[in-house]
Tab-separated table of C-alpha atoms and ligand atoms in Angstrom:
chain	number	residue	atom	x	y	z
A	260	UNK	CA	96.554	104.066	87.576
A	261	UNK	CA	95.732	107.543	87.791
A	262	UNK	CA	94.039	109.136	84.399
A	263	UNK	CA	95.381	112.642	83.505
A	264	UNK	CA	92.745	114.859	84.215
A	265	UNK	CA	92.328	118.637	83.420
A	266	UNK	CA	92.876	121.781	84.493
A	267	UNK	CA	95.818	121.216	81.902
A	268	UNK	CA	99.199	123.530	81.574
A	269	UNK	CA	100.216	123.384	85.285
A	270	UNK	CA	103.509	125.203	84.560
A	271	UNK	CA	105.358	122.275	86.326
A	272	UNK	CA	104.423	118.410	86.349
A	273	UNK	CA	106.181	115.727	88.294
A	274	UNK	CA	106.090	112.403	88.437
A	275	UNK	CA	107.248	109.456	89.833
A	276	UNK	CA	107.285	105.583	88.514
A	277	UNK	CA	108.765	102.716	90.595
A	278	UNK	CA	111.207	99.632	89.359
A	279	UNK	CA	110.265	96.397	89.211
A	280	UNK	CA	111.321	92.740	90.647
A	281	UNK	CA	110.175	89.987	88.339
A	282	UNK	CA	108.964	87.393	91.173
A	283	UNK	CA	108.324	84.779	88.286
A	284	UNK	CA	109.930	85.073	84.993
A	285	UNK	CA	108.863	82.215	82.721
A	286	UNK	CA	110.085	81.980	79.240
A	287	UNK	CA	108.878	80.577	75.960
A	288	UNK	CA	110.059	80.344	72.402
A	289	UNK	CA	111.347	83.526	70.334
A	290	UNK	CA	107.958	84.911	68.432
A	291	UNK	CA	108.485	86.136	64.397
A	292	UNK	CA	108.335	90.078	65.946
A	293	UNK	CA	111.820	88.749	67.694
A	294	UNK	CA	109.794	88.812	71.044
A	295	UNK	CA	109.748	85.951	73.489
A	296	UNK	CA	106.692	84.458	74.881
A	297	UNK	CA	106.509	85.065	78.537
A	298	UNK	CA	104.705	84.336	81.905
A	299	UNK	CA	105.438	86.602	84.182
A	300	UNK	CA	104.981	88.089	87.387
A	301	UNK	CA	105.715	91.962	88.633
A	302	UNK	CA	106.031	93.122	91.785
A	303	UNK	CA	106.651	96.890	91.769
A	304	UNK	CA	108.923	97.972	94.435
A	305	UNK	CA	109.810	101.069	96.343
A	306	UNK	CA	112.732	102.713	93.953
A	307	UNK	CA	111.436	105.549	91.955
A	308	UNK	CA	112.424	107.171	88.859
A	309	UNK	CA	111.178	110.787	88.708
A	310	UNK	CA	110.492	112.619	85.892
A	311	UNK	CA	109.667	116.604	85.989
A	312	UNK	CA	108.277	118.274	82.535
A	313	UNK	CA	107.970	122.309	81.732
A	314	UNK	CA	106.949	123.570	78.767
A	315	UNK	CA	109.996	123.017	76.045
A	316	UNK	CA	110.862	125.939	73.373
A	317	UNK	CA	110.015	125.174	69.602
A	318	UNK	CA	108.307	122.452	69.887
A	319	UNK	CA	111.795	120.550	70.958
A	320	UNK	CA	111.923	117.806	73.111
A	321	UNK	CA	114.661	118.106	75.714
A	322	UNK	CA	115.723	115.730	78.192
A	323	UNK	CA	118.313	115.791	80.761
A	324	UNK	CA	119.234	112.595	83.053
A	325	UNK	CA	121.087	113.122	86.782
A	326	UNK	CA	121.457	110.645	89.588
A	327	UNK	CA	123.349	107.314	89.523
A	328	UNK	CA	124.491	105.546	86.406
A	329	UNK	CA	123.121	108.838	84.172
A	330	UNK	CA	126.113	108.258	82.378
A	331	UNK	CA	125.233	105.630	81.164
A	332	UNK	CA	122.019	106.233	79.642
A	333	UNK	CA	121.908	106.542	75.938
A	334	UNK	CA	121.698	109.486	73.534
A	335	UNK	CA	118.824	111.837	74.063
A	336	UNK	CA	116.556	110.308	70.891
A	337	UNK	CA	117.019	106.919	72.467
A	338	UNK	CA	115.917	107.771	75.533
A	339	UNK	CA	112.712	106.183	76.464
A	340	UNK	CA	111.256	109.213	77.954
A	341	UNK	CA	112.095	110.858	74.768
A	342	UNK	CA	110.512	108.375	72.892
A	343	UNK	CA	107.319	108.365	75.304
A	344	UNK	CA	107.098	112.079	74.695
A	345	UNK	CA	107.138	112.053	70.933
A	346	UNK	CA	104.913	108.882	70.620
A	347	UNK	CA	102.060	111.053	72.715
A	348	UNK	CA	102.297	114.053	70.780
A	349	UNK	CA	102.118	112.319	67.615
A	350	UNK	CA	98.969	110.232	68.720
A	351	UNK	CA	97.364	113.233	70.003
A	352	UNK	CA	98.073	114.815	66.378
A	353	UNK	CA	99.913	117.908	68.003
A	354	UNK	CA	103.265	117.624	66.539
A	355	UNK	CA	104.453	121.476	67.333
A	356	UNK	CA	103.947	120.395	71.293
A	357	UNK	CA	107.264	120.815	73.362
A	358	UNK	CA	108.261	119.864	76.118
A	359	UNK	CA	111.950	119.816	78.772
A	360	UNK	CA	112.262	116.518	80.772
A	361	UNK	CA	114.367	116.181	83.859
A	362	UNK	CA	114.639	112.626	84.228
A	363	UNK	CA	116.064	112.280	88.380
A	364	UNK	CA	117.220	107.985	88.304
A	365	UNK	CA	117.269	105.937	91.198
A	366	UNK	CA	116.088	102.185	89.981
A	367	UNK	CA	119.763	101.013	88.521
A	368	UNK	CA	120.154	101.740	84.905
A	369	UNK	CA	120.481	98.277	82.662
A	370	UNK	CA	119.626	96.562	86.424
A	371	UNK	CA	116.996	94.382	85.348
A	372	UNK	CA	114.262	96.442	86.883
A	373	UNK	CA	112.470	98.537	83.964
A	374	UNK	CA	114.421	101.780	84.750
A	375	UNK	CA	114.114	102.791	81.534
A	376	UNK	CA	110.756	101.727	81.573
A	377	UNK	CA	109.943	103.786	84.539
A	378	UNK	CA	110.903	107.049	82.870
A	379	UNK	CA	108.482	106.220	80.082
A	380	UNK	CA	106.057	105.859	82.206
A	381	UNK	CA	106.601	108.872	84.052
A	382	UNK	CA	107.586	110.791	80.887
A	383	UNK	CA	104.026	109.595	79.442
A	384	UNK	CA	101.688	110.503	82.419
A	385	UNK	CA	103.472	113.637	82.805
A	386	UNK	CA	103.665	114.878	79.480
A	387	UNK	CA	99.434	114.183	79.152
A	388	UNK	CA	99.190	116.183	81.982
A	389	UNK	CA	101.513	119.030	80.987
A	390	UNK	CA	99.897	119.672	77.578
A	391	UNK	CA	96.481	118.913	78.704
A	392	UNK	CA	95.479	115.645	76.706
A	393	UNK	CA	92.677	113.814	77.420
A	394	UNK	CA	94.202	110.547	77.032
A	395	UNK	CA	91.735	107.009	78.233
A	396	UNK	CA	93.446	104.424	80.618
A	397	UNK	CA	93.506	101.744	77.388
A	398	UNK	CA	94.684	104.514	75.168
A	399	UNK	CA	97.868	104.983	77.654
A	400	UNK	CA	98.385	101.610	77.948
A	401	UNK	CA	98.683	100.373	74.166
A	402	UNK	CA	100.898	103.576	73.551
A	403	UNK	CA	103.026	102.092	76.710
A	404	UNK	CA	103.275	98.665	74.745
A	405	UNK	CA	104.672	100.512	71.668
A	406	UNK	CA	107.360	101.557	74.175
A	407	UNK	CA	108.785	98.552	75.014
A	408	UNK	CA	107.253	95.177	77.344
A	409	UNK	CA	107.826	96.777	80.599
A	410	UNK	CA	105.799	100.282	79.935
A	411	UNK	CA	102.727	99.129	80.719
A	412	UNK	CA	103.148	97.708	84.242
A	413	UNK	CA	105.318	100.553	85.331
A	414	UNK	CA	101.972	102.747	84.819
A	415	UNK	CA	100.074	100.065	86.637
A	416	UNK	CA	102.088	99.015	89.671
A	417	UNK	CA	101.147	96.915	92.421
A	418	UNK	CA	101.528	92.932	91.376
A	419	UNK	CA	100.496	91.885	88.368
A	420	UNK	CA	100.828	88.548	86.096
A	421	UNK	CA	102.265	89.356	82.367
A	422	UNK	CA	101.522	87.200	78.950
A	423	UNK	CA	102.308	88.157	75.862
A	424	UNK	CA	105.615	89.579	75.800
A	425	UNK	CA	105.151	90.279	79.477
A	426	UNK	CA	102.895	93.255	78.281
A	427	UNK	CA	99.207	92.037	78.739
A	428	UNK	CA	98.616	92.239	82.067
A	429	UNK	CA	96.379	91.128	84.874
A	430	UNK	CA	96.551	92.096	88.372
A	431	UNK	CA	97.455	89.814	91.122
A	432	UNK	CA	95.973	89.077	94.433
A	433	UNK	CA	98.401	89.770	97.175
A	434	UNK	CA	98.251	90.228	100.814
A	435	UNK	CA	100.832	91.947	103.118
A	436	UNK	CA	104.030	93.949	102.267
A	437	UNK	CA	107.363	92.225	101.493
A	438	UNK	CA	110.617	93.304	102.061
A	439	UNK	CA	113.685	92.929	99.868
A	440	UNK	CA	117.719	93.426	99.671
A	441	UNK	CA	118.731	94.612	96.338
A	442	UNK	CA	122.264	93.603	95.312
A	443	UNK	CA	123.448	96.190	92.333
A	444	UNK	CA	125.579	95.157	90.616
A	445	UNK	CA	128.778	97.759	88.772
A	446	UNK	CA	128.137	96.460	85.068
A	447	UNK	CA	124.812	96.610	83.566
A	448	UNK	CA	123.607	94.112	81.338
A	449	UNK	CA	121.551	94.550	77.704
A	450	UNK	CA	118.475	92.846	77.965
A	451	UNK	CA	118.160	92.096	74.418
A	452	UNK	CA	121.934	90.786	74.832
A	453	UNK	CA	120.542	88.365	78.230
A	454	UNK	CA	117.722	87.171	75.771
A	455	UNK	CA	120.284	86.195	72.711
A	456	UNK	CA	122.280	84.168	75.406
A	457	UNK	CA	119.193	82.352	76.607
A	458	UNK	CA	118.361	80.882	73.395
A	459	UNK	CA	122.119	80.032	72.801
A	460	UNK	CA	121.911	77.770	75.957
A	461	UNK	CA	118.421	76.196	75.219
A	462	UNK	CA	118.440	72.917	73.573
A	463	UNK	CA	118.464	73.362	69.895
A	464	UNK	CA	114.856	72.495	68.749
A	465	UNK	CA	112.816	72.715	72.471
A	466	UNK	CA	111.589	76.141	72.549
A	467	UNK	CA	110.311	75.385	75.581
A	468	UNK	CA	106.236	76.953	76.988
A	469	UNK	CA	105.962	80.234	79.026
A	470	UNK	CA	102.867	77.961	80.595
A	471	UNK	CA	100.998	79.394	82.987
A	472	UNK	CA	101.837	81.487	86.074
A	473	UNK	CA	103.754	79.460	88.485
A	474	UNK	CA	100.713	78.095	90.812
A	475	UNK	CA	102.693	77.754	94.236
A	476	UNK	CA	103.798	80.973	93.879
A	477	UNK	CA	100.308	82.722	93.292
A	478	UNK	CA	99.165	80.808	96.059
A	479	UNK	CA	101.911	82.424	98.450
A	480	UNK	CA	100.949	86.099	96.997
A	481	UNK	CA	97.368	85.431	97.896
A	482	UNK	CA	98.192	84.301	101.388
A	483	UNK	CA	100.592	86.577	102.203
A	484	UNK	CA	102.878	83.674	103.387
A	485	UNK	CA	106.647	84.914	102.854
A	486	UNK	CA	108.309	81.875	103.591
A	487	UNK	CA	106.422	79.940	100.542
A	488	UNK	CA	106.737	83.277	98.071
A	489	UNK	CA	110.403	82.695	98.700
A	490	UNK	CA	110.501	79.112	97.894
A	491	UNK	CA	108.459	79.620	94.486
A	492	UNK	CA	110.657	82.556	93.769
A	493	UNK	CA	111.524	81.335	89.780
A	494	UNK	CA	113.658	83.222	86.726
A	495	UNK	CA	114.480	81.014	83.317
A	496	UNK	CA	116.765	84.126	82.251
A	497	UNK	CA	119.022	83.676	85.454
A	498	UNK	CA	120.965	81.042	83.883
A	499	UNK	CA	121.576	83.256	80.464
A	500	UNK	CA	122.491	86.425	83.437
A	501	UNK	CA	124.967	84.304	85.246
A	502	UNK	CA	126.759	83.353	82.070
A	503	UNK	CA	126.916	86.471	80.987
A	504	UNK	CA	127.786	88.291	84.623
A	505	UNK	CA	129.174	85.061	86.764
A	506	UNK	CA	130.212	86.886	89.837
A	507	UNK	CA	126.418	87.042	90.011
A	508	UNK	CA	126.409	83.576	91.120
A	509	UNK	CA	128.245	84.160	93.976
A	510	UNK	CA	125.864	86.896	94.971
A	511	UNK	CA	123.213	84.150	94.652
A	512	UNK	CA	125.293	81.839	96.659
A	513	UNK	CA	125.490	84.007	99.182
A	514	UNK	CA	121.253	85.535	99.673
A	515	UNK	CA	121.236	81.603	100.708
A	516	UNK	CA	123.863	81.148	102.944
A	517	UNK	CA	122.869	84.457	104.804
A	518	UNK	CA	119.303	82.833	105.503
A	519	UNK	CA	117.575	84.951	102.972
A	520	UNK	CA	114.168	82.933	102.089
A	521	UNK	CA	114.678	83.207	98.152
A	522	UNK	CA	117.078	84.745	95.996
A	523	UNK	CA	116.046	85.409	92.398
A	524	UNK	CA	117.582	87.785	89.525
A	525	UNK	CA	115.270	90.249	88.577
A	526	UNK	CA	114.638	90.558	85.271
A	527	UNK	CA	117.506	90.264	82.476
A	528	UNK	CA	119.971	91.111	85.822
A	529	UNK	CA	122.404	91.838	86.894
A	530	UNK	CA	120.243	93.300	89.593
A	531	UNK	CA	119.292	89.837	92.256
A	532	UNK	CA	116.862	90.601	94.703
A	533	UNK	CA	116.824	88.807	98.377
A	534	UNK	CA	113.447	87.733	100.222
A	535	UNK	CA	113.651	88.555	103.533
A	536	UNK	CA	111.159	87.861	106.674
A	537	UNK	CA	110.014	91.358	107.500
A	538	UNK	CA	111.778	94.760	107.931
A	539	UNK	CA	113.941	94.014	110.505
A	540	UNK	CA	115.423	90.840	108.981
A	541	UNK	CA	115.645	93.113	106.148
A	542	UNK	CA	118.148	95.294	107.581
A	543	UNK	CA	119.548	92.647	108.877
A	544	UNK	CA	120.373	90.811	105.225
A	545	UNK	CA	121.634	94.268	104.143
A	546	UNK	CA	124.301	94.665	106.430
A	547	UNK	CA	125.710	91.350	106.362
A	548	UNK	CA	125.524	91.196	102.252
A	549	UNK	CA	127.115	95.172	102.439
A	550	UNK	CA	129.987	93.619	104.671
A	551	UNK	CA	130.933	90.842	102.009
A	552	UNK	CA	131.637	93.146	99.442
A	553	UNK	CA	130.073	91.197	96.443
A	554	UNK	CA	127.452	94.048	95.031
A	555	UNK	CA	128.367	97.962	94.164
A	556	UNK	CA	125.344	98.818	96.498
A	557	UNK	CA	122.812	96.932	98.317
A	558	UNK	CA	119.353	98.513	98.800
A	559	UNK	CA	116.375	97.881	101.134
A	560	UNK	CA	112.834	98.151	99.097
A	561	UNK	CA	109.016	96.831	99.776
A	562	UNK	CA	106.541	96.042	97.576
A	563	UNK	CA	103.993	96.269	95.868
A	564	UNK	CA	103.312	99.522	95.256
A	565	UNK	CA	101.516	101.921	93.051
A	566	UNK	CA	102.109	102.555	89.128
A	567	UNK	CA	103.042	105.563	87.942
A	568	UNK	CA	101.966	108.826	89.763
A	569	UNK	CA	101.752	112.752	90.031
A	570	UNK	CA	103.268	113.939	93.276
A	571	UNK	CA	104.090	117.916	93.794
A	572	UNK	CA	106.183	119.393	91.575
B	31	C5P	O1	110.654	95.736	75.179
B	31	C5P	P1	112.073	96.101	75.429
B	31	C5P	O2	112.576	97.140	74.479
B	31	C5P	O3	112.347	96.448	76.855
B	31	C5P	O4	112.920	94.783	75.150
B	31	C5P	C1	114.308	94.824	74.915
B	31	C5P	C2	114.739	93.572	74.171
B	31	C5P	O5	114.608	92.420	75.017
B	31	C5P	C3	113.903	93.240	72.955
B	31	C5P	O6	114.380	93.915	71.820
B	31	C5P	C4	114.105	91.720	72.823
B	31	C5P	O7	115.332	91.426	72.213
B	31	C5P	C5	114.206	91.280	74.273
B	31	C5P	N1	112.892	90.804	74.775
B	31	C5P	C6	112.435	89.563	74.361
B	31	C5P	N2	111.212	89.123	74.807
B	31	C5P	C7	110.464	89.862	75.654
B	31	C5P	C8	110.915	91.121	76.113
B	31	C5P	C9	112.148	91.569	75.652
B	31	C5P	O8	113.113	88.865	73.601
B	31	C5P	N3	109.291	89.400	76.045
């Protein structure tokens, strides 16, 4: 992850923070800070959210959203780059800092891979940058973790396993590049909402363990061996997604049937993410799941790769 670093006050910062498919999503019982326990494991892929910051006026924070589904995102003082901003100045004690965001979306927006935690991300790195703040690499990451579970690893990138509420991370051996099909879906779905349905359907008094990282599937990261990542491929939300969103289950249905080797929901959904061989097979998957009609788009993206970054304005 890289640190901010003077000379501060470039008149323009950008940067870009990518989405995320949750390879293993294991969940545990509902905490008292209405949190579940979770074991998880990121893979951050190649959609990026970009977020561009110039000096604001009156020590306002302005944001403005464009690309797909910018409709969609909330008011201004909900928006998590909003919220990223504000949280920074108000560590750094330097309340009369402004600042203008141009938030540009590509990961889906309520897709189930940390869009919204993307633009934090981005919104924090860039914002340090802008105004010059000094800020450590453990000081960026416990003000991501105020911002929501996700923050943190879209600074971080790469693969990493998640406890906690998927927010204390550790990174994960893996070898070679994978390549995915991304089914989007039209509707988004609220994660908090996907959560609330997956305690409805788990058996009254078994709040199930997050346990460990699933070992078979660790084992296929650090070997670079496809064929078993795909078999280990694992989400406990999926069930709560599909009940909520059952067409999904025919997108499912289908990442088998077209040979894909695993099919997982990432996330909360509605967003389900196909395993495919290597690049070609990849292209392969895409144009025979675009030709069935089932998902509003269908996207090819590798993975891992890297947290949140500058790149030139
Ligand atoms: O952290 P974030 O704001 O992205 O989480 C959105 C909602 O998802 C939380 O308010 C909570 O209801 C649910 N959630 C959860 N357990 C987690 C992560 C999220 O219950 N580990």
């Amino acid at each position: 992850m890289p640190r901010p670093t003077v000379p501060p006050s470039a008149p323009v910062v950008r940067v870009r923070a990518p989405g995320k498919i949750n390879l293993a999503l294991k969940v545990g019982p509902r905490r008292a800070d209405g949190y579940h326990e979770l074991a998880t494991v990121f893979q951050a892929v190649s959609l990026f959210d970009s977020v561009t910051a110039e000096a604001g006026r009156d020590g306002r924070i302005e944001v403005a959203v464009a690309g797909p589904g910018a409709d969609a995102v909330g008011a201004v003082e909900d928006n998590l780059a909003f919220r990223a901003a504000d949280l920074l100045r108000r560590w750094a004690g330097r309340p009369e800092l402004g600042v203008a965001l141009q938030v540009d979306k590509a990961i889906p927006v309520a897709g189930g891979m940390a869009g919204g935690s993307a633009d934090a991300a981005a919104a924090l790195l860039a914002c340090a940058q802008l105004w010059g703040l000094t800020v450590s690499r453990d000081d960026l990451l416990e003000l991501a973790r105020q911002l929501g579970a996700d923050v943190p690893f879209a600074l971080v990138g790469g693969c990493a396993v998640g406890h906690d509420r998927g927010d204390r991370l550790t990174p994960a051996l893996q070898r070679g590049l994978n390549h995915w099909v991304l089914a989007l879906a039209e509707q988004g779905l609220s994660t908090a909402r996907v959560f609330q349905k997956y305690d409805e359907l788990s058996p009254a008094g078994d709040p199930g363990s997050a346990g460990p990282a699933p070992l078979d599937l660790m084992a296929a990261l650090a070997k670079g061996d496809p064929v078993r990542l795909g078999a280990a491929l694992v989400n406990d939300l999926a069930p709560a997604a599909l009940a909520l969103a059952p067409h999904l289950g025919r997108v499912v249905e289908a990442g088998r049937s077209l040979g894909a080797l695993g099919t997982v929901v990432s996330g909360s959904g509605p967003t389900v993410a196909l395993l495919a061989r290597d690049g070609a097979h990849a292209i392969d998957l895409a144009v025979q799941l675009s030709s069935l009609g089932l998902a509003q788009r269908v996207l090819r993206v590798s993975g891992p790769v890297p947290g949140a970054h500058l790149v030139p304005a």
